[in-house]
Amino acid sequence: MKTLNEEIQEIKNMKGSKAVKKEAFIKLGLRKYEIELLLSELPKPVREVHKFTFGVEIECLVAASLMRESAMRNEMPFQYEGYNHVDNNHYYKFVSDSSIRGENPIECVSPVLTGKAGMKSLENCCKALNEAGAQVNISTGLHVHIGAANLSDEAYINVFKNYQKLERVIDTFMARSRRANNSQWCRTLQGRNFMWCTTKSDIFDAMNGDRYFKVNACSYARHKTIEFRQHQGSTDFEKISNWVNFCAKLVAWSKKNVLSSEVTSIDEIPFLTKKEKSFFKSRAEVLA
């Protein structure tokens, strides 16, 4: 039979919140001041903070002369370059993209961004694009890269497994042109078998080495990122920042979790806050 001290120590060491441990102490018959003393001795919970780098590619239509003026006016560092996949930490680059239809097609590629400062930089970029009159159409997309250099093979694989189980719900808050298998530039993950995968290279093979899926397995080799390609073209900072946040939280959650079954509603998405769910619900209503 355990002693009182042994039972107290067991409760202190058990997993759970202070409220759960307080309840256990009460059931043990301890007095209020004894419980408060024991709770004060417990270590404060450490909230895991997921630091990540991100990058955004905004496909749009905008005249170079107007963009140059707007970028300089908004102190947005930029360069017009030939088509390339070179990363940088200093400026936004404007490169050609043959998939965009319309006048003055361009892809605005952000530098590698991080945290609040990165979001502020992205917000300024959107402001400059909109002041220059940038437009999007059915041929344009928005690609988000989330840094994956520190992801284990298991966590990396989980991202693809989880997205596959979330995909039909994600479709509800994406433009119809980006749903199911409607776009040749962001094909569905449905039907892909990830169960046998044990390494990042296995995911690459499961996707046939093709980058034109809603989640791109080719970007890791070149950029050490996971690229999310499903979002329709946009220069709206609120929409873009919410999608960047969604992708980042999915990657962070996938470090330790994998969905056991398909998610059927926005409310069931485990890593979103109530406010975030509300935003995507409102998008789904608009795009229904």
Short mmCIF file of C-alpha atoms in Angstrom, two decimals:
data_model
loop_
_atom_site.label_atom_id
_atom_site.label_comp_id
_atom_site.label_asym_id
_atom_site.label_seq_id
_atom_site.Cartn_x
_atom_site.Cartn_y
_atom_site.Cartn_z
CA MET A 1 0.00 0.00 0.00
CA LYS A 2 1.32 3.44 -0.99
CA THR A 3 2.11 6.06 1.62
CA LEU A 4 0.52 9.53 1.45
CA ASN A 5 3.82 11.04 0.34
CA GLU A 6 4.13 8.47 -2.45
CA GLU A 7 0.60 9.26 -3.67
CA ILE A 8 1.33 13.01 -3.57
CA GLN A 9 4.53 12.51 -5.58
CA GLU A 10 2.68 10.35 -8.10
CA ILE A 11 0.10 13.11 -8.66
CA LYS A 12 2.82 15.75 -9.01
CA ASN A 13 4.57 13.65 -11.66
CA MET A 14 1.49 12.65 -13.62
CA LYS A 15 0.65 14.24 -16.97
CA GLY A 16 -2.11 16.81 -17.06
CA SER A 17 -2.95 20.38 -16.16
CA LYS A 18 -2.82 21.96 -12.70
CA ALA A 19 -6.62 21.72 -12.59
CA VAL A 20 -6.46 17.94 -13.05
CA LYS A 21 -3.78 17.61 -10.37
CA LYS A 22 -5.74 19.86 -8.01
CA GLU A 23 -8.75 17.58 -8.38
CA ALA A 24 -6.58 14.56 -7.59
CA PHE A 25 -5.20 16.28 -4.46
CA ILE A 26 -8.77 17.06 -3.31
CA LYS A 27 -9.76 13.41 -3.71
CA LEU A 28 -6.73 12.53 -1.62
CA GLY A 29 -8.25 14.56 1.22
CA LEU A 30 -5.65 17.31 1.42
CA ARG A 31 -6.51 20.71 2.84
CA LYS A 32 -6.84 23.81 0.68
CA TYR A 33 -3.61 25.47 1.87
CA GLU A 34 -1.69 22.17 1.40
CA ILE A 35 -2.98 21.89 -2.15
CA GLU A 36 -2.04 25.49 -2.97
CA LEU A 37 1.46 24.91 -1.61
CA LEU A 38 1.90 21.75 -3.68
CA LEU A 39 0.57 23.44 -6.83
CA SER A 40 2.98 26.37 -6.34
CA GLU A 41 5.87 23.90 -6.35
CA LEU A 42 4.92 22.46 -9.74
CA PRO A 43 7.09 23.58 -12.69
CA LYS A 44 5.43 26.03 -15.03
CA PRO A 45 4.37 24.37 -18.29
CA VAL A 46 6.65 25.18 -21.19
CA ARG A 47 4.67 26.22 -24.26
CA GLU A 48 6.32 24.82 -27.33
CA VAL A 49 7.07 27.60 -29.80
CA HIS A 50 7.44 26.58 -33.42
CA LYS A 51 9.81 28.92 -35.20
CA PHE A 52 9.69 28.61 -38.94
CA THR A 53 10.83 30.31 -42.07
CA PHE A 54 8.40 30.91 -44.89
CA GLY A 55 8.28 32.26 -48.39
CA VAL A 56 5.45 33.25 -50.71
CA GLU A 57 5.17 33.27 -54.49
CA ILE A 58 2.42 35.58 -55.76
CA GLU A 59 1.44 35.09 -59.40
CA CYS A 60 -0.23 38.19 -60.80
CA LEU A 61 -0.53 40.71 -63.64
CA VAL A 62 1.13 44.07 -63.09
CA ALA A 63 2.92 46.57 -65.31
CA ALA A 64 6.65 46.75 -64.54
CA SER A 65 6.77 50.56 -64.59
CA LEU A 66 3.92 50.91 -62.09
CA MET A 67 5.37 48.18 -59.90
CA ARG A 68 8.78 49.82 -59.78
CA GLU A 69 7.23 53.14 -58.72
CA SER A 70 5.05 51.53 -56.07
CA ALA A 71 7.86 49.35 -54.68
CA MET A 72 10.18 52.33 -54.32
CA ARG A 73 7.43 54.45 -52.79
CA ASN A 74 6.73 51.74 -50.20
CA GLU A 75 10.44 51.05 -49.59
CA MET A 76 9.99 47.48 -50.76
CA PRO A 77 13.34 45.95 -51.78
CA PHE A 78 12.97 44.31 -55.20
CA GLN A 79 14.76 43.13 -58.33
CA TYR A 80 13.47 42.13 -61.74
CA GLU A 81 15.30 38.95 -62.73
CA GLY A 82 15.18 36.20 -65.32
CA TYR A 83 13.44 32.94 -64.41
CA ASN A 84 15.37 31.28 -61.56
CA HIS A 85 14.97 29.31 -58.31
CA VAL A 86 17.68 31.04 -56.27
CA ASP A 87 16.72 31.87 -52.65
CA ASN A 88 17.67 35.16 -51.02
CA ASN A 89 17.10 36.89 -47.68
CA HIS A 90 17.11 40.49 -48.84
CA TYR A 91 14.63 41.39 -51.58
CA TYR A 92 11.49 40.45 -53.50
CA LYS A 93 12.24 39.24 -56.98
CA PHE A 94 9.95 39.48 -59.99
CA VAL A 95 10.40 36.64 -62.45
CA SER A 96 8.58 35.41 -65.54
CA ASP A 97 6.01 32.60 -65.39
CA SER A 98 4.70 31.04 -68.57
CA SER A 99 1.64 29.54 -66.82
CA ILE A 100 0.06 32.97 -66.20
CA ARG A 101 -2.36 34.19 -68.87
CA GLY A 102 -2.96 37.89 -69.52
CA GLU A 103 -1.02 41.13 -69.94
CA ASN A 104 2.10 41.80 -67.86
CA PRO A 105 2.32 38.36 -66.19
CA ILE A 106 4.80 38.16 -63.32
CA GLU A 107 5.59 36.06 -60.29
CA CYS A 108 6.54 38.00 -57.16
CA VAL A 109 8.80 35.80 -55.04
CA SER A 110 9.46 36.84 -51.47
CA PRO A 111 12.82 36.51 -49.74
CA VAL A 112 13.10 33.94 -46.95
CA LEU A 113 10.90 35.41 -44.19
CA THR A 114 10.56 34.72 -40.46
CA GLY A 115 8.02 35.50 -37.75
CA LYS A 116 6.33 38.88 -37.18
CA ALA A 117 8.96 40.84 -39.09
CA GLY A 118 8.43 38.54 -42.06
CA MET A 119 4.67 39.01 -41.91
CA LYS A 120 5.11 42.79 -41.77
CA SER A 121 7.35 42.64 -44.83
CA LEU A 122 4.76 40.52 -46.65
CA GLU A 123 2.01 42.97 -45.71
CA ASN A 124 4.07 45.82 -47.18
CA CYS A 125 4.61 43.78 -50.36
CA CYS A 126 0.84 43.27 -50.75
CA LYS A 127 0.29 47.00 -50.23
CA ALA A 128 2.81 47.82 -52.96
CA LEU A 129 1.28 45.27 -55.37
CA ASN A 130 -2.21 46.63 -54.82
CA GLU A 131 -1.12 50.26 -55.23
CA ALA A 132 0.45 49.26 -58.55
CA GLY A 133 -2.88 47.77 -59.66
CA ALA A 134 -1.83 44.11 -59.58
CA GLN A 135 -4.56 41.72 -60.74
CA VAL A 136 -5.14 37.99 -60.44
CA ASN A 137 -7.22 35.64 -62.57
CA ILE A 138 -8.07 31.95 -62.88
CA SER A 139 -4.58 31.17 -64.21
CA THR A 140 -2.75 32.62 -61.20
CA GLY A 141 -1.82 30.79 -58.02
CA LEU A 142 -0.30 31.52 -54.62
CA HIS A 143 2.48 29.21 -53.43
CA VAL A 144 3.63 29.04 -49.82
CA HIS A 145 6.95 27.53 -48.73
CA ILE A 146 7.42 26.47 -45.11
CA GLY A 147 10.96 25.75 -43.90
CA ALA A 148 11.48 22.03 -43.37
CA ALA A 149 15.25 21.76 -42.86
CA ASN A 150 14.80 20.61 -39.26
CA LEU A 151 11.93 18.20 -39.88
CA SER A 152 12.51 14.51 -39.21
CA ASP A 153 11.56 12.04 -41.93
CA GLU A 154 8.51 11.00 -39.90
CA ALA A 155 7.30 14.59 -39.43
CA TYR A 156 7.82 15.35 -43.13
CA ILE A 157 5.81 12.28 -44.13
CA ASN A 158 3.08 13.21 -41.65
CA VAL A 159 2.58 16.55 -43.42
CA PHE A 160 1.59 14.75 -46.63
CA LYS A 161 -0.55 12.19 -44.81
CA ASN A 162 -2.33 14.92 -42.88
CA TYR A 163 -2.91 17.16 -45.90
CA GLN A 164 -4.38 14.20 -47.75
CA LYS A 165 -6.92 13.70 -44.92
CA LEU A 166 -7.63 17.45 -44.77
CA GLU A 167 -7.79 18.01 -48.51
CA ARG A 168 -11.56 17.77 -49.03
CA VAL A 169 -12.16 20.30 -46.24
CA ILE A 170 -9.41 22.59 -47.57
CA ASP A 171 -11.16 22.41 -50.96
CA THR A 172 -14.21 24.13 -49.43
CA PHE A 173 -12.29 27.36 -48.79
CA MET A 174 -10.37 27.35 -52.06
CA ALA A 175 -11.57 28.63 -55.44
CA ARG A 176 -13.32 25.97 -57.51
CA SER A 177 -10.47 26.05 -60.02
CA ARG A 178 -8.11 24.82 -57.25
CA ARG A 179 -10.28 21.99 -55.94
CA ALA A 180 -10.31 18.25 -56.53
CA ASN A 181 -8.29 17.68 -59.69
CA ASN A 182 -9.32 20.82 -61.56
CA SER A 183 -5.86 22.36 -61.89
CA GLN A 184 -2.90 20.86 -63.71
CA TRP A 185 -0.62 22.97 -61.48
CA CYS A 186 -1.91 21.62 -58.14
CA ARG A 187 -3.24 18.10 -58.52
CA THR A 188 -4.96 16.16 -55.76
CA LEU A 189 -3.17 13.97 -53.21
CA GLN A 190 -6.10 11.57 -53.18
CA GLY A 191 -5.07 8.12 -54.38
CA ARG A 192 -1.41 8.61 -53.39
CA ASN A 193 -0.13 5.87 -51.09
CA PHE A 194 2.09 7.21 -48.30
CA MET A 195 1.72 4.24 -45.96
CA TRP A 196 4.92 2.59 -47.15
CA CYS A 197 7.01 5.78 -46.91
CA THR A 198 9.76 5.96 -44.28
CA THR A 199 12.01 8.71 -45.70
CA LYS A 200 11.65 12.06 -47.47
CA SER A 201 12.89 10.37 -50.64
CA ASP A 202 10.03 7.88 -50.40
CA ILE A 203 7.54 10.75 -50.50
CA PHE A 204 9.30 12.10 -53.60
CA ASP A 205 8.90 8.69 -55.23
CA ALA A 206 5.26 8.38 -54.14
CA MET A 207 4.62 11.67 -55.99
CA ASN A 208 6.49 10.40 -59.06
CA GLY A 209 9.03 13.21 -58.71
CA ASP A 210 6.36 15.66 -59.94
CA ARG A 211 6.00 19.06 -58.27
CA TYR A 212 2.55 19.93 -59.62
CA PHE A 213 0.56 18.66 -56.66
CA LYS A 214 -1.24 20.58 -53.92
CA VAL A 215 1.77 19.78 -51.76
CA ASN A 216 5.09 19.68 -53.58
CA ALA A 217 7.66 17.05 -52.59
CA CYS A 218 10.31 18.42 -54.98
CA SER A 219 10.99 21.68 -53.12
CA TYR A 220 12.83 19.98 -50.25
CA ALA A 221 15.84 19.01 -52.40
CA ARG A 222 16.21 22.54 -53.79
CA HIS A 223 15.05 24.80 -50.93
CA LYS A 224 14.69 22.56 -47.84
CA THR A 225 11.01 23.55 -47.75
CA ILE A 226 7.56 22.05 -48.20
CA GLU A 227 5.65 23.97 -50.86
CA PHE A 228 1.86 24.30 -50.64
CA ARG A 229 0.52 25.09 -54.11
CA GLN A 230 -3.26 24.91 -53.76
CA HIS A 231 -4.25 28.51 -52.99
CA GLN A 232 -5.67 30.62 -55.81
CA GLY A 233 -3.91 33.81 -56.84
CA SER A 234 -4.32 36.68 -54.37
CA THR A 235 -2.75 39.97 -53.35
CA ASP A 236 -4.98 40.22 -50.24
CA PHE A 237 -2.74 40.17 -47.16
CA GLU A 238 -5.45 38.83 -44.86
CA LYS A 239 -6.09 35.83 -47.09
CA ILE A 240 -2.39 35.21 -47.71
CA SER A 241 -1.32 35.54 -44.06
CA ASN A 242 -4.09 33.21 -42.88
CA TRP A 243 -3.05 30.58 -45.41
CA VAL A 244 0.65 30.94 -44.47
CA ASN A 245 -0.36 30.49 -40.84
CA PHE A 246 -2.48 27.44 -41.72
CA CYS A 247 0.42 25.78 -43.57
CA ALA A 248 2.91 26.57 -40.81
CA LYS A 249 0.62 25.24 -38.08
CA LEU A 250 -0.01 22.08 -40.10
CA VAL A 251 3.75 21.48 -40.38
CA ALA A 252 4.26 22.18 -36.67
CA TRP A 253 1.37 19.90 -35.65
CA SER A 254 2.67 17.14 -37.93
CA LYS A 255 5.89 16.95 -35.90
CA LYS A 256 4.09 14.83 -33.33
CA ASN A 257 0.69 14.00 -34.81
CA VAL A 258 -0.90 12.17 -37.70
CA LEU A 259 -4.62 12.11 -38.42
CA SER A 260 -6.22 8.69 -38.12
CA SER A 261 -9.11 9.43 -40.48
CA GLU A 262 -10.34 11.98 -42.99
CA VAL A 263 -11.44 15.33 -41.58
CA THR A 264 -14.96 16.27 -42.69
CA SER A 265 -15.45 19.82 -41.34
CA ILE A 266 -13.42 22.94 -40.55
CA ASP A 267 -14.41 22.56 -36.89
CA GLU A 268 -12.52 19.24 -36.79
CA ILE A 269 -9.17 20.73 -37.86
CA PRO A 270 -7.13 20.11 -34.69
CA PHE A 271 -4.45 22.82 -34.93
CA LEU A 272 -6.63 25.88 -35.63
CA THR A 273 -7.99 28.28 -33.03
CA LYS A 274 -11.67 29.22 -32.91
CA LYS A 275 -10.88 32.55 -34.60
CA GLU A 276 -8.89 30.83 -37.37
CA LYS A 277 -11.70 28.34 -37.98
CA SER A 278 -14.14 31.24 -38.22
CA PHE A 279 -12.01 32.89 -40.93
CA PHE A 280 -11.91 29.75 -43.09
CA LYS A 281 -15.62 29.14 -42.55
CA SER A 282 -16.33 32.64 -43.87
CA ARG A 283 -14.14 31.91 -46.92
CA ALA A 284 -16.01 28.64 -47.51
CA GLU A 285 -19.34 30.50 -47.43
CA VAL A 286 -18.12 33.04 -49.99
CA LEU A 287 -16.74 30.31 -52.28
CA ALA A 288 -19.63 27.84 -51.91
#
